[in-house]
């Protein structure tokens, strides 16, 4: 039966939770900026950046979900290719999470939004 180490599954679930937090934070920040300042030449690039952050975090979240499911559906064992893809997706999700967090914090700082 195809199984991963508990530590690997925990890493994936923790990353998914963090990505959900980034999605929520980017969305909330976008709403606050839009409501306070509207959509204009100054805010449009920031609003687009927040949308990009949200889309990238959503893509990473979905990829982790799909690959984890594929590993557990694999019988009798997951292929080395899918395991490598999962490993790469974890690394990419970690990078996406860090970049998303920094981007949202920068935007909040730029617009004095907490």
PDB file of C-alpha atoms in Angstrom:
ATOM      1  CA  UNK A   1       0.000   0.000   0.000  1.00  0.00           C
ATOM      2  CA  UNK A   2       1.288   3.463  -0.889  1.00  0.00           C
ATOM      3  CA  UNK A   3       1.980   5.473   2.244  1.00  0.00           C
ATOM      4  CA  UNK A   4       4.157   8.389   3.176  1.00  0.00           C
ATOM      5  CA  UNK A   5       6.008   9.016   6.405  1.00  0.00           C
ATOM      6  CA  UNK A   6       3.867  10.758   9.006  1.00  0.00           C
ATOM      7  CA  UNK A   7       6.384  13.609   9.044  1.00  0.00           C
ATOM      8  CA  UNK A   8       5.912  14.151   5.293  1.00  0.00           C
ATOM      9  CA  UNK A   9       2.128  14.183   5.616  1.00  0.00           C
ATOM     10  CA  UNK A  10       2.416  16.646   8.515  1.00  0.00           C
ATOM     11  CA  UNK A  11       4.624  18.923   6.407  1.00  0.00           C
ATOM     12  CA  UNK A  12       2.034  18.860   3.617  1.00  0.00           C
ATOM     13  CA  UNK A  13      -0.896  19.580   5.949  1.00  0.00           C
ATOM     14  CA  UNK A  14       1.038  22.377   7.678  1.00  0.00           C
ATOM     15  CA  UNK A  15       1.903  23.896   4.312  1.00  0.00           C
ATOM     16  CA  UNK A  16      -1.709  23.694   3.183  1.00  0.00           C
ATOM     17  CA  UNK A  17      -2.813  25.494   6.359  1.00  0.00           C
ATOM     18  CA  UNK A  18      -0.172  28.183   5.810  1.00  0.00           C
ATOM     19  CA  UNK A  19      -1.203  28.592   2.174  1.00  0.00           C
ATOM     20  CA  UNK A  20      -4.826  29.011   3.277  1.00  0.00           C
ATOM     21  CA  UNK A  21      -3.647  31.727   5.656  1.00  0.00           C
ATOM     22  CA  UNK A  22      -1.826  33.472   2.783  1.00  0.00           C
ATOM     23  CA  UNK A  23      -4.964  33.248   0.609  1.00  0.00           C
ATOM     24  CA  UNK A  24      -7.078  34.699   3.412  1.00  0.00           C
ATOM     25  CA  UNK A  25      -4.590  37.455   4.213  1.00  0.00           C
ATOM     26  CA  UNK A  26      -4.168  38.466   0.562  1.00  0.00           C
ATOM     27  CA  UNK A  27      -7.929  38.541   0.048  1.00  0.00           C
ATOM     28  CA  UNK A  28      -8.565  40.544   3.216  1.00  0.00           C
ATOM     29  CA  UNK A  29      -5.822  43.028   2.342  1.00  0.00           C
ATOM     30  CA  UNK A  30      -7.195  43.424  -1.168  1.00  0.00           C
ATOM     31  CA  UNK A  31     -10.664  44.173   0.204  1.00  0.00           C
ATOM     32  CA  UNK A  32      -9.364  46.729   2.719  1.00  0.00           C
ATOM     33  CA  UNK A  33      -7.285  48.567   0.116  1.00  0.00           C
ATOM     34  CA  UNK A  34     -10.155  48.565  -2.367  1.00  0.00           C
ATOM     35  CA  UNK A  35     -12.672  49.809   0.215  1.00  0.00           C
ATOM     36  CA  UNK A  36     -10.383  52.521   1.623  1.00  0.00           C
ATOM     37  CA  UNK A  37      -8.681  53.763  -1.518  1.00  0.00           C
ATOM     38  CA  UNK A  38     -10.756  52.483  -4.419  1.00  0.00           C
ATOM     39  CA  UNK A  39      -9.446  51.274  -7.731  1.00  0.00           C
ATOM     40  CA  UNK A  40      -7.110  53.825  -9.282  1.00  0.00           C
ATOM     41  CA  UNK A  41      -3.682  54.153 -10.894  1.00  0.00           C
ATOM     42  CA  UNK A  42      -1.945  53.783  -7.544  1.00  0.00           C
ATOM     43  CA  UNK A  43      -3.914  50.841  -6.195  1.00  0.00           C
ATOM     44  CA  UNK A  44      -4.346  48.743  -9.342  1.00  0.00           C
ATOM     45  CA  UNK A  45      -0.786  47.320  -9.327  1.00  0.00           C
ATOM     46  CA  UNK A  46      -1.094  46.421  -5.638  1.00  0.00           C
ATOM     47  CA  UNK A  47      -4.528  44.862  -6.108  1.00  0.00           C
ATOM     48  CA  UNK A  48      -3.223  42.842  -9.053  1.00  0.00           C
ATOM     49  CA  UNK A  49      -0.223  41.723  -7.001  1.00  0.00           C
ATOM     50  CA  UNK A  50      -2.509  40.530  -4.207  1.00  0.00           C
ATOM     51  CA  UNK A  51      -4.611  38.634  -6.738  1.00  0.00           C
ATOM     52  CA  UNK A  52      -1.445  36.990  -8.090  1.00  0.00           C
ATOM     53  CA  UNK A  53      -0.399  36.023  -4.560  1.00  0.00           C
ATOM     54  CA  UNK A  54      -3.801  34.445  -4.002  1.00  0.00           C
ATOM     55  CA  UNK A  55      -3.701  32.557  -7.305  1.00  0.00           C
ATOM     56  CA  UNK A  56      -0.196  31.182  -6.693  1.00  0.00           C
ATOM     57  CA  UNK A  57      -1.056  30.085  -3.162  1.00  0.00           C
ATOM     58  CA  UNK A  58      -4.241  28.441  -4.438  1.00  0.00           C
ATOM     59  CA  UNK A  59      -2.317  26.613  -7.158  1.00  0.00           C
ATOM     60  CA  UNK A  60       0.270  25.333  -4.663  1.00  0.00           C
ATOM     61  CA  UNK A  61      -2.471  24.240  -2.262  1.00  0.00           C
ATOM     62  CA  UNK A  62      -4.349  22.388  -5.003  1.00  0.00           C
ATOM     63  CA  UNK A  63      -1.197  20.735  -6.329  1.00  0.00           C
ATOM     64  CA  UNK A  64      -0.288  19.397  -2.869  1.00  0.00           C
ATOM     65  CA  UNK A  65      -3.833  18.123  -2.358  1.00  0.00           C
ATOM     66  CA  UNK A  66      -3.949  16.379  -5.723  1.00  0.00           C
ATOM     67  CA  UNK A  67      -0.515  14.781  -5.449  1.00  0.00           C
ATOM     68  CA  UNK A  68      -1.102  13.571  -1.899  1.00  0.00           C
ATOM     69  CA  UNK A  69      -4.315  11.939  -3.042  1.00  0.00           C
ATOM     70  CA  UNK A  70      -2.557  10.359  -6.045  1.00  0.00           C
ATOM     71  CA  UNK A  71       0.131   8.874  -3.789  1.00  0.00           C
ATOM     72  CA  UNK A  72      -2.466   7.231  -1.567  1.00  0.00           C
ATOM     73  CA  UNK A  73      -4.453   5.996  -4.559  1.00  0.00           C
ATOM     74  CA  UNK A  74      -1.338   4.371  -6.046  1.00  0.00           C
ATOM     75  CA  UNK A  75      -1.233   0.609  -5.619  1.00  0.00           C
ATOM     76  CA  UNK A  76       0.745  -1.273  -4.640  1.00  0.00           C
ATOM     77  CA  UNK A  77       3.338   1.535  -4.426  1.00  0.00           C
ATOM     78  CA  UNK A  78       3.600   5.098  -5.594  1.00  0.00           C
ATOM     79  CA  UNK A  79       5.970   5.540  -8.514  1.00  0.00           C
ATOM     80  CA  UNK A  80       9.253   7.325  -7.996  1.00  0.00           C
ATOM     81  CA  UNK A  81       8.084   9.930 -10.512  1.00  0.00           C
ATOM     82  CA  UNK A  82       5.031  10.899  -8.459  1.00  0.00           C
ATOM     83  CA  UNK A  83       7.077  10.928  -5.255  1.00  0.00           C
ATOM     84  CA  UNK A  84       9.637  13.220  -6.895  1.00  0.00           C
ATOM     85  CA  UNK A  85       6.832  15.442  -8.150  1.00  0.00           C
ATOM     86  CA  UNK A  86       5.426  15.605  -4.622  1.00  0.00           C
ATOM     87  CA  UNK A  87       8.856  16.476  -3.218  1.00  0.00           C
ATOM     88  CA  UNK A  88       9.262  19.260  -5.790  1.00  0.00           C
ATOM     89  CA  UNK A  89       5.754  20.520  -5.054  1.00  0.00           C
ATOM     90  CA  UNK A  90       6.524  20.704  -1.336  1.00  0.00           C
ATOM     91  CA  UNK A  91       9.635  22.772  -2.058  1.00  0.00           C
ATOM     92  CA  UNK A  92       7.713  25.005  -4.432  1.00  0.00           C
ATOM     93  CA  UNK A  93       4.872  25.453  -1.924  1.00  0.00           C
ATOM     94  CA  UNK A  94       7.368  26.451   0.777  1.00  0.00           C
ATOM     95  CA  UNK A  95       8.844  29.073  -1.548  1.00  0.00           C
ATOM     96  CA  UNK A  96       5.395  30.289  -2.598  1.00  0.00           C
ATOM     97  CA  UNK A  97       4.314  30.580   1.019  1.00  0.00           C
ATOM     98  CA  UNK A  98       7.372  32.620   1.991  1.00  0.00           C
ATOM     99  CA  UNK A  99       7.078  34.901  -1.042  1.00  0.00           C
ATOM    100  CA  UNK A 100       3.343  35.381  -0.515  1.00  0.00           C
ATOM    101  CA  UNK A 101       3.824  36.279   3.133  1.00  0.00           C
ATOM    102  CA  UNK A 102       6.518  38.837   2.286  1.00  0.00           C
ATOM    103  CA  UNK A 103       4.481  40.319  -0.563  1.00  0.00           C
ATOM    104  CA  UNK A 104       1.353  40.799   1.533  1.00  0.00           C
ATOM    105  CA  UNK A 105       3.359  42.312   4.392  1.00  0.00           C
ATOM    106  CA  UNK A 106       5.014  44.752   1.970  1.00  0.00           C
ATOM    107  CA  UNK A 107       1.646  45.752   0.550  1.00  0.00           C
ATOM    108  CA  UNK A 108       0.199  46.262   4.023  1.00  0.00           C
ATOM    109  CA  UNK A 109       3.182  48.391   4.986  1.00  0.00           C
ATOM    110  CA  UNK A 110       2.954  50.445   1.759  1.00  0.00           C
ATOM    111  CA  UNK A 111      -0.713  51.240   2.379  1.00  0.00           C
ATOM    112  CA  UNK A 112      -0.554  51.405   6.187  1.00  0.00           C
ATOM    113  CA  UNK A 113      -3.012  48.532   6.486  1.00  0.00           C
ATOM    114  CA  UNK A 114      -2.909  46.162   9.419  1.00  0.00           C
TER     115      UNK A 114
END
